[in-house]
XYZ file of C-alpha atoms in Angstrom:
362
model
C -81.035 -36.503 -20.842
C -82.299 -39.301 -18.625
C -85.687 -40.808 -19.273
C -88.011 -41.507 -16.363
C -91.554 -42.659 -15.815
C -92.496 -39.953 -13.346
C -91.877 -41.909 -10.153
C -88.876 -39.776 -9.290
C -90.264 -36.338 -10.121
C -91.160 -35.794 -6.443
C -87.506 -36.294 -5.540
C -86.490 -33.254 -7.573
C -88.572 -31.035 -5.302
C -86.478 -32.179 -2.337
C -83.152 -31.114 -3.807
C -82.238 -27.905 -2.055
C -80.431 -25.138 -3.912
C -76.984 -25.429 -2.444
C -75.054 -22.769 -0.666
C -72.065 -22.491 -2.943
C -69.425 -22.465 -0.205
C -67.742 -25.821 -0.859
C -67.930 -25.360 -4.600
C -66.752 -21.745 -4.500
C -63.675 -22.712 -2.478
C -62.657 -25.238 -5.120
C -63.437 -22.896 -8.023
C -61.641 -20.013 -6.305
C -58.451 -22.075 -6.262
C -58.954 -22.872 -9.941
C -59.613 -19.208 -10.781
C -56.407 -18.062 -9.098
C -54.548 -20.765 -11.002
C -56.217 -19.494 -14.183
C -54.872 -16.004 -13.521
C -51.426 -17.475 -13.011
C -51.807 -19.408 -16.264
C -52.546 -16.167 -18.100
C -49.686 -14.401 -16.338
C -47.061 -16.979 -17.172
C -46.761 -20.660 -18.006
C -43.614 -21.182 -15.950
C -45.279 -19.967 -12.764
C -48.313 -22.186 -13.215
C -45.975 -25.159 -13.618
C -44.416 -24.352 -10.263
C -47.816 -24.237 -8.565
C -49.141 -27.399 -10.215
C -45.924 -29.163 -9.278
C -46.912 -28.760 -5.628
C -50.046 -30.896 -6.091
C -49.688 -34.565 -5.177
C -50.388 -36.922 -8.068
C -51.941 -40.307 -7.305
C -50.895 -43.262 -9.443
C -54.138 -45.173 -10.117
C -52.232 -48.444 -10.351
C -50.724 -48.487 -6.876
C -52.281 -45.599 -4.956
C -48.894 -43.966 -4.398
C -48.429 -40.242 -4.794
C -45.746 -38.763 -7.003
C -44.843 -35.304 -8.238
C -44.617 -35.110 -12.016
C -43.309 -32.660 -14.586
C -45.764 -30.291 -16.227
C -47.138 -30.986 -19.694
C -49.038 -28.891 -22.206
C -52.735 -28.303 -21.492
C -55.609 -29.574 -23.599
C -57.755 -27.012 -25.440
C -60.492 -25.434 -23.347
C -63.794 -27.287 -23.334
C -66.189 -26.401 -26.187
C -69.489 -24.562 -25.794
C -72.361 -27.065 -25.819
C -75.117 -24.428 -26.000
C -77.770 -25.448 -28.504
C -76.101 -28.771 -29.239
C -78.287 -31.876 -29.257
C -76.725 -34.390 -26.897
C -76.193 -37.673 -28.728
C -75.316 -39.786 -25.692
C -78.411 -39.610 -23.466
C -78.451 -41.680 -20.289
C -81.354 -44.118 -20.058
C -82.435 -45.027 -16.533
C -84.610 -48.084 -16.078
C -86.951 -47.470 -13.142
C -88.418 -50.984 -13.369
C -85.415 -52.709 -11.782
C -85.945 -54.592 -8.527
C -82.451 -54.408 -6.988
C -79.420 -52.139 -6.806
C -77.286 -54.675 -8.686
C -79.751 -54.508 -11.582
C -79.221 -50.756 -11.995
C -76.868 -49.936 -14.851
C -73.613 -48.312 -13.740
C -73.377 -44.733 -15.011
C -70.281 -42.584 -15.406
C -69.006 -39.591 -17.326
C -70.670 -38.637 -20.609
C -69.616 -36.197 -23.308
C -71.089 -33.336 -21.302
C -71.201 -34.581 -17.684
C -68.108 -35.078 -15.522
C -68.295 -36.620 -12.048
C -65.445 -35.841 -9.646
C -65.103 -37.224 -6.128
C -63.988 -34.642 -3.553
C -62.623 -36.170 -0.355
C -61.595 -34.585 2.918
C -59.103 -36.860 4.676
C -57.520 -36.995 8.120
C -54.206 -38.529 7.045
C -51.137 -36.907 5.556
C -51.758 -38.262 2.074
C -50.845 -35.479 -0.288
C -47.671 -34.444 1.503
C -44.189 -35.421 0.426
C -43.415 -36.970 3.812
C -46.059 -39.680 4.014
C -47.227 -40.653 0.559
C -48.619 -44.075 1.469
C -50.579 -43.213 4.600
C -54.146 -44.505 4.397
C -54.495 -45.097 8.134
C -57.428 -42.715 8.605
C -60.953 -42.601 7.263
C -62.290 -40.149 4.717
C -64.019 -37.518 6.834
C -66.182 -35.990 4.099
C -67.103 -37.143 0.597
C -68.827 -35.140 -2.128
C -69.576 -36.167 -5.706
C -69.232 -33.032 -7.825
C -71.177 -33.441 -11.071
C -70.524 -30.815 -13.766
C -73.140 -30.691 -16.539
C -71.760 -28.493 -19.322
C -74.861 -28.918 -21.486
C -77.427 -27.692 -18.955
C -74.838 -25.436 -17.263
C -75.454 -26.858 -13.816
C -73.285 -28.205 -11.033
C -74.677 -30.777 -8.635
C -73.112 -31.658 -5.305
C -73.985 -34.950 -3.638
C -72.790 -35.255 -0.033
C -72.289 -38.918 0.872
C -72.861 -39.485 4.579
C -69.828 -41.231 5.998
C -71.793 -43.509 8.370
C -73.731 -45.153 5.523
C -73.644 -48.947 5.919
C -72.372 -50.326 2.607
C -70.692 -53.313 0.984
C -66.943 -52.717 0.707
C -65.318 -54.864 -2.014
C -63.089 -57.475 -0.369
C -63.934 -56.322 3.160
C -67.539 -57.315 3.786
C -69.780 -54.558 5.130
C -68.880 -51.393 6.971
C -69.178 -47.629 7.071
C -68.588 -45.863 3.775
C -65.668 -43.845 5.106
C -63.852 -47.026 6.199
C -63.251 -47.979 2.568
C -60.628 -45.247 2.277
C -58.763 -46.649 5.280
C -58.764 -50.129 3.760
C -57.649 -49.181 0.258
C -57.353 -45.472 -0.349
C -59.033 -43.651 -3.185
C -59.296 -46.659 -5.479
C -61.283 -48.744 -2.988
C -63.446 -45.757 -2.035
C -64.296 -45.248 -5.722
C -65.023 -48.976 -6.129
C -67.283 -48.893 -3.060
C -69.249 -45.965 -4.463
C -69.541 -47.740 -7.816
C -70.800 -50.979 -6.259
C -73.323 -49.407 -3.876
C -74.483 -46.338 -5.785
C -73.805 -47.469 -9.371
C -71.757 -44.376 -10.239
C -68.330 -44.880 -11.784
C -65.784 -42.359 -10.520
C -62.701 -41.786 -12.678
C -61.362 -38.565 -11.163
C -60.879 -37.677 -7.527
C -59.384 -34.864 -5.497
C -58.417 -35.205 -1.832
C -57.706 -32.389 0.591
C -56.022 -33.025 3.925
C -57.633 -31.146 6.807
C -54.275 -29.513 7.483
C -54.979 -27.449 4.358
C -58.103 -26.163 6.068
C -56.237 -24.787 9.077
C -53.457 -23.409 6.873
C -55.965 -21.508 4.727
C -57.876 -20.114 7.719
C -54.632 -19.183 9.458
C -53.277 -17.415 6.376
C -56.491 -15.377 6.259
C -56.090 -14.454 9.951
C -59.147 -16.415 11.015
C -62.847 -16.104 10.195
C -65.847 -14.374 11.772
C -68.862 -16.622 12.376
C -72.081 -16.308 14.374
C -72.171 -19.114 16.968
C -75.070 -20.320 19.080
C -74.711 -20.743 22.836
C -74.949 -24.516 22.338
C -72.052 -24.459 19.869
C -69.905 -22.361 22.193
C -70.738 -24.780 25.000
C -69.299 -27.622 22.898
C -65.912 -25.873 22.922
C -66.077 -25.605 26.707
C -67.170 -29.216 27.255
C -64.357 -30.579 25.099
C -61.540 -28.461 26.554
C -61.173 -26.330 23.441
C -60.223 -22.661 23.340
C -63.619 -21.017 23.893
C -64.643 -18.369 21.316
C -65.597 -14.932 22.636
C -68.712 -13.157 21.390
C -68.044 -9.732 19.896
C -71.697 -8.636 19.650
C -75.195 -9.556 20.812
C -75.820 -11.690 17.715
C -73.099 -14.116 18.765
C -70.439 -13.134 16.225
C -67.116 -14.743 17.148
C -63.666 -14.525 15.632
C -62.294 -18.051 15.203
C -58.651 -18.868 14.688
C -57.619 -21.821 12.526
C -57.919 -24.496 15.214
C -61.236 -23.150 16.478
C -62.657 -23.050 12.948
C -61.609 -26.655 12.382
C -63.197 -27.797 15.646
C -66.392 -25.868 14.896
C -66.689 -27.456 11.456
C -66.437 -30.953 12.960
C -68.991 -30.646 15.787
C -71.437 -33.547 15.536
C -73.173 -33.365 18.916
C -75.541 -30.703 17.565
C -77.562 -31.619 14.493
C -75.600 -34.839 13.731
C -74.069 -35.154 10.234
C -76.526 -32.694 8.706
C -75.617 -29.965 11.187
C -71.953 -30.777 10.773
C -72.000 -30.334 7.006
C -73.920 -27.059 7.415
C -71.186 -25.763 9.736
C -68.532 -26.746 7.204
C -70.327 -24.696 4.561
C -70.560 -21.756 6.991
C -66.803 -21.758 7.590
C -66.008 -22.022 3.890
C -68.427 -19.209 3.118
C -66.741 -16.988 5.722
C -63.346 -17.914 4.330
C -64.404 -16.992 0.808
C -65.752 -13.637 1.982
C -62.288 -12.799 3.284
C -60.597 -14.178 0.181
C -62.592 -11.854 -2.087
C -60.964 -8.829 -0.467
C -57.502 -10.366 -0.094
C -54.606 -9.232 -2.246
C -52.987 -11.456 -4.859
C -49.957 -11.810 -2.595
C -52.064 -13.290 0.203
C -53.851 -15.617 -2.200
C -50.512 -16.737 -3.625
C -49.234 -17.535 -0.145
C -52.365 -19.524 0.654
C -52.124 -21.552 -2.554
C -48.404 -22.152 -2.171
C -48.886 -23.558 1.319
C -52.172 -25.397 0.679
C -51.494 -27.178 -2.619
C -49.041 -29.746 -1.151
C -51.986 -31.013 0.906
C -54.105 -31.477 -2.224
C -53.855 -34.782 -4.100
C -55.467 -35.971 -7.315
C -55.246 -38.710 -9.904
C -55.854 -36.199 -12.701
C -53.201 -35.444 -15.276
C -51.998 -31.869 -15.580
C -53.865 -31.677 -18.887
C -57.096 -32.454 -17.048
C -56.336 -30.019 -14.226
C -55.589 -27.218 -16.663
C -58.810 -27.980 -18.516
C -60.779 -27.341 -15.325
C -58.596 -24.323 -14.517
C -59.426 -22.718 -17.850
C -63.146 -23.339 -17.358
C -63.348 -22.248 -13.708
C -64.613 -18.699 -14.417
C -67.409 -20.195 -16.548
C -68.418 -22.623 -13.803
C -69.024 -19.704 -11.433
C -72.088 -18.783 -13.510
C -73.588 -22.291 -13.357
C -76.699 -23.035 -11.313
C -75.858 -25.136 -8.260
C -78.008 -27.857 -6.685
C -77.146 -30.219 -3.865
C -78.473 -33.272 -2.097
C -77.621 -35.514 0.819
C -77.273 -39.241 0.312
C -79.111 -40.736 2.063
C -81.702 -38.013 2.594
C -83.385 -37.676 5.992
C -86.365 -39.880 5.139
C -84.326 -42.581 3.387
C -82.367 -44.102 6.257
C -82.746 -45.841 9.590
C -80.228 -46.231 12.406
C -78.710 -49.641 12.903
C -76.117 -50.744 15.452
C -73.525 -53.160 14.073
C -71.300 -55.035 16.520
C -67.678 -54.030 16.089
C -68.600 -51.037 13.941
C -71.087 -49.006 15.940
C -74.038 -46.893 14.868
C -74.604 -46.852 11.104
C -77.137 -45.558 8.597
C -79.033 -48.248 6.727
C -81.066 -47.500 3.599
C -84.805 -48.157 3.825
C -85.060 -48.706 0.059
C -81.592 -48.879 -1.539
C -82.953 -49.280 -5.070
C -85.174 -46.207 -4.786
C -82.330 -44.155 -3.303
C -79.843 -45.088 -6.028
C -82.363 -44.470 -8.817
C -83.081 -41.063 -7.291
C -79.363 -40.273 -7.327
C -79.118 -41.185 -11.008
C -82.112 -39.040 -11.915
C -80.615 -36.144 -9.948
C -77.321 -36.299 -11.844
C -78.502 -37.247 -15.330
C -82.104 -36.001 -15.372
């Protein structure tokens, strides 16, 4: 859909085919909800009622009554897209790049992992923590692809009304709305829909599945020991360890080995292990997981929108998946900012943002 002059073709070669772990976890939840939708409308209302709903006007979370779903999305196969995105590669600054958003066939959703209790009924206004992980999930229903863009939390960006700081600080200052505004200003992508998952949901899910089995390196095990964590025990020569919920959470957040790139890889490893167990779990176990996890999930989507994605979840499983890091390894430099600490600065912000747009809309 996007037009380009060839300067960004090389970037496409750098986009690694993503391990589907993060995506599969989200789609698995949607698929189970889809089964419940088929089984009975009343039950699906009960489950959806446990999801926190964010009011876009004030950031507060409420719990709303269910409403009828929209029709399932149409099949765009063979249809000529009449709203192509035109990307101007000749711009000389980020502010000159046109802001892009959803189209008739592309939906961009911001997935956020947060440290606070936002999403629970007890602390609906808590934005005291930073967003720990941020992924733009771009669903292209025309080309049948899903693209995942991991935004590195230490990126040094302009935060509307707050000067400059790390990307993940924008959530602390103003919740989801300010985080979305920060992404729009710095990366020229308008985000209308977002989903947040509290990390408590992570430990609940792993605990309900009776832990996960993961191969750990000696260096990773040593990190548990150095930081006074319960040390995993190897069960074979390959380093396979059984991790309980707290151990799995600690493992997924190790940054001393491989920095942010290694950390995100470990998160995918845990989610992949979790999904392997979920595939063989009974419907009763999956129900229990969803029932306990959903209160720690928050979104600004209406129930119509949620049910639209629920109905399409089985289709999304067949989509090709690509992913990228933003910034990529060769696009940043380390900078120390007084009062903030070590940050990631962009070598060529304009080039990086144009590359992002070509990745999503190309």
